[in-house]
XYZ file of C-alpha atoms in Angstrom:
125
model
C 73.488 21.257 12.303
C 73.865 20.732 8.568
C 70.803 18.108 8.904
C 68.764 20.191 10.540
C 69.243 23.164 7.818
C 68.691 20.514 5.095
C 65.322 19.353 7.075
C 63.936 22.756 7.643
C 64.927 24.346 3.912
C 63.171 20.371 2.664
C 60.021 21.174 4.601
C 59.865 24.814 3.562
C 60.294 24.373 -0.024
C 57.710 21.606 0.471
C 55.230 23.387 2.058
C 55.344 26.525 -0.590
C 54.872 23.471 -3.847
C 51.853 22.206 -1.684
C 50.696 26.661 -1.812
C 50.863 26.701 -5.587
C 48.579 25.036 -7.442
C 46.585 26.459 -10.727
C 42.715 27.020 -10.240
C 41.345 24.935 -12.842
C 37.372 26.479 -14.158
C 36.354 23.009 -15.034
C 37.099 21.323 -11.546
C 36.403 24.909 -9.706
C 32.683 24.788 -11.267
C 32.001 21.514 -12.588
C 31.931 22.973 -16.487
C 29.750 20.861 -17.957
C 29.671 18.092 -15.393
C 32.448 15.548 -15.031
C 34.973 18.109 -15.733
C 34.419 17.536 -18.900
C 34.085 20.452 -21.765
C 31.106 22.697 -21.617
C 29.373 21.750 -25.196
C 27.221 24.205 -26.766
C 27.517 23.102 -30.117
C 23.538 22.085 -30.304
C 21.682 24.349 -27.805
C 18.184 23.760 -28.768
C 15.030 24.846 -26.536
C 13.445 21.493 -25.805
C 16.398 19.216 -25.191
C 18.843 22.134 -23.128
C 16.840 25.149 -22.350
C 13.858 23.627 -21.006
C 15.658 21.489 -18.585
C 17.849 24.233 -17.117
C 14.562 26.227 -16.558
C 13.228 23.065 -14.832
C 15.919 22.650 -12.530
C 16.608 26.346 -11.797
C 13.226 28.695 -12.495
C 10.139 26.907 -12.725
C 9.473 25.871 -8.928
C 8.879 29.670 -8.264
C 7.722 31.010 -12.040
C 4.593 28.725 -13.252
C 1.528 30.508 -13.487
C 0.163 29.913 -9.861
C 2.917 31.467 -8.180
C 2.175 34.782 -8.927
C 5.939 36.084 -9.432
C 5.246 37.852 -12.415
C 7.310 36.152 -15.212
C 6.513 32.716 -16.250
C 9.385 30.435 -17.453
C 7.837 26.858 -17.733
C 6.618 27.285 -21.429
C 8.560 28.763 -24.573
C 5.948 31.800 -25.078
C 6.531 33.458 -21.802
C 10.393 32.279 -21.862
C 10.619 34.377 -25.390
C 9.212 37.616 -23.986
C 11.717 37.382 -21.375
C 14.177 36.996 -23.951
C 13.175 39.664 -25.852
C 12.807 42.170 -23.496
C 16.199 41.355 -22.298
C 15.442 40.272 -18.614
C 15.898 36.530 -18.976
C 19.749 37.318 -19.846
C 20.220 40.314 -17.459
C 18.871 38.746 -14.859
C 20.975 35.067 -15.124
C 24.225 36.644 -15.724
C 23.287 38.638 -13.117
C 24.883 42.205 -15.231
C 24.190 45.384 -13.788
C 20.426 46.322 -12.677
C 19.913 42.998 -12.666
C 17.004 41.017 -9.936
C 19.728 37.794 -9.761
C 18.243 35.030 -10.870
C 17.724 32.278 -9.277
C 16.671 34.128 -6.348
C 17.724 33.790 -2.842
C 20.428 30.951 -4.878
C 23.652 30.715 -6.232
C 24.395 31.845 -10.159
C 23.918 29.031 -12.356
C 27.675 27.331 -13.669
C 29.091 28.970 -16.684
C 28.247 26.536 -18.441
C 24.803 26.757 -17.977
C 25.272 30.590 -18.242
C 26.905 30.191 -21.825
C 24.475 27.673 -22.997
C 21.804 30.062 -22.569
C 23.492 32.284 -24.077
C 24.106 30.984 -27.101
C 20.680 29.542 -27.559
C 19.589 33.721 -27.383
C 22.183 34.743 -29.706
C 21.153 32.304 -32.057
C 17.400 33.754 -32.031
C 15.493 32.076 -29.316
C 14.168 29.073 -31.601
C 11.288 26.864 -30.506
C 13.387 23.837 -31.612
């Protein structure tokens, strides 16, 4: 009897470790790739914001698509910007038309290195 408690109070306290475990952003969202730190320490247009437009926006906004906003060259990216749509619309804040469409909402990482490259002015760098 006293092996059988021990067994069943083992295999309980077992299974509630295996339940408790601490969601980890990184891992959850692959932050940055890897799992490795999300760097925006040098967000420039050409070498991070045109790529994530690449990937993500310009397959349905170049200029023969006829969706309205074009994001595959820095003049039509910087009216976005300063209208405010381009960062509405990624974060996908209230009134928002989520970008990318019909997709899921780019990685935080992504979000944040956007971001940052608005905050600091939009630069053609």
């Amino acid at each position: 009897m006293l092996k059988r408690t021990i067994f069943f109070c083992s295999l309980a306290i077992g299974l509630l470790l295996q339940a408790c475990y601490y969601d980890n952003e990184t891992i959850l969202y692959n932050v940055g790739g890897g799992g490795a730190a999300c760097d925006t320490t040098n967000v420039t247009y050409a070498a991070t914001i045109a790529p994530i437009m690449a990937a993500n926006c310009n397959m349905c906004h170049v200029s023969s698509s006829g969706n309205g906003f074009i994001t595959a060259d820095y003049a039509n990216l910087h009216s976005l910007v300063t209208n405010g749509l381009l960062v509405r619309d990624v974060n996908w804040t209230a009134g928002a038309d989520p970008m990318p469409k019909n997709g899921q909402k780019l990685s935080p990482c992504l979000l944040a290195k956007i971001n940052k490259w608005v905050r600091n002015g939009a630069l053609n760098n």
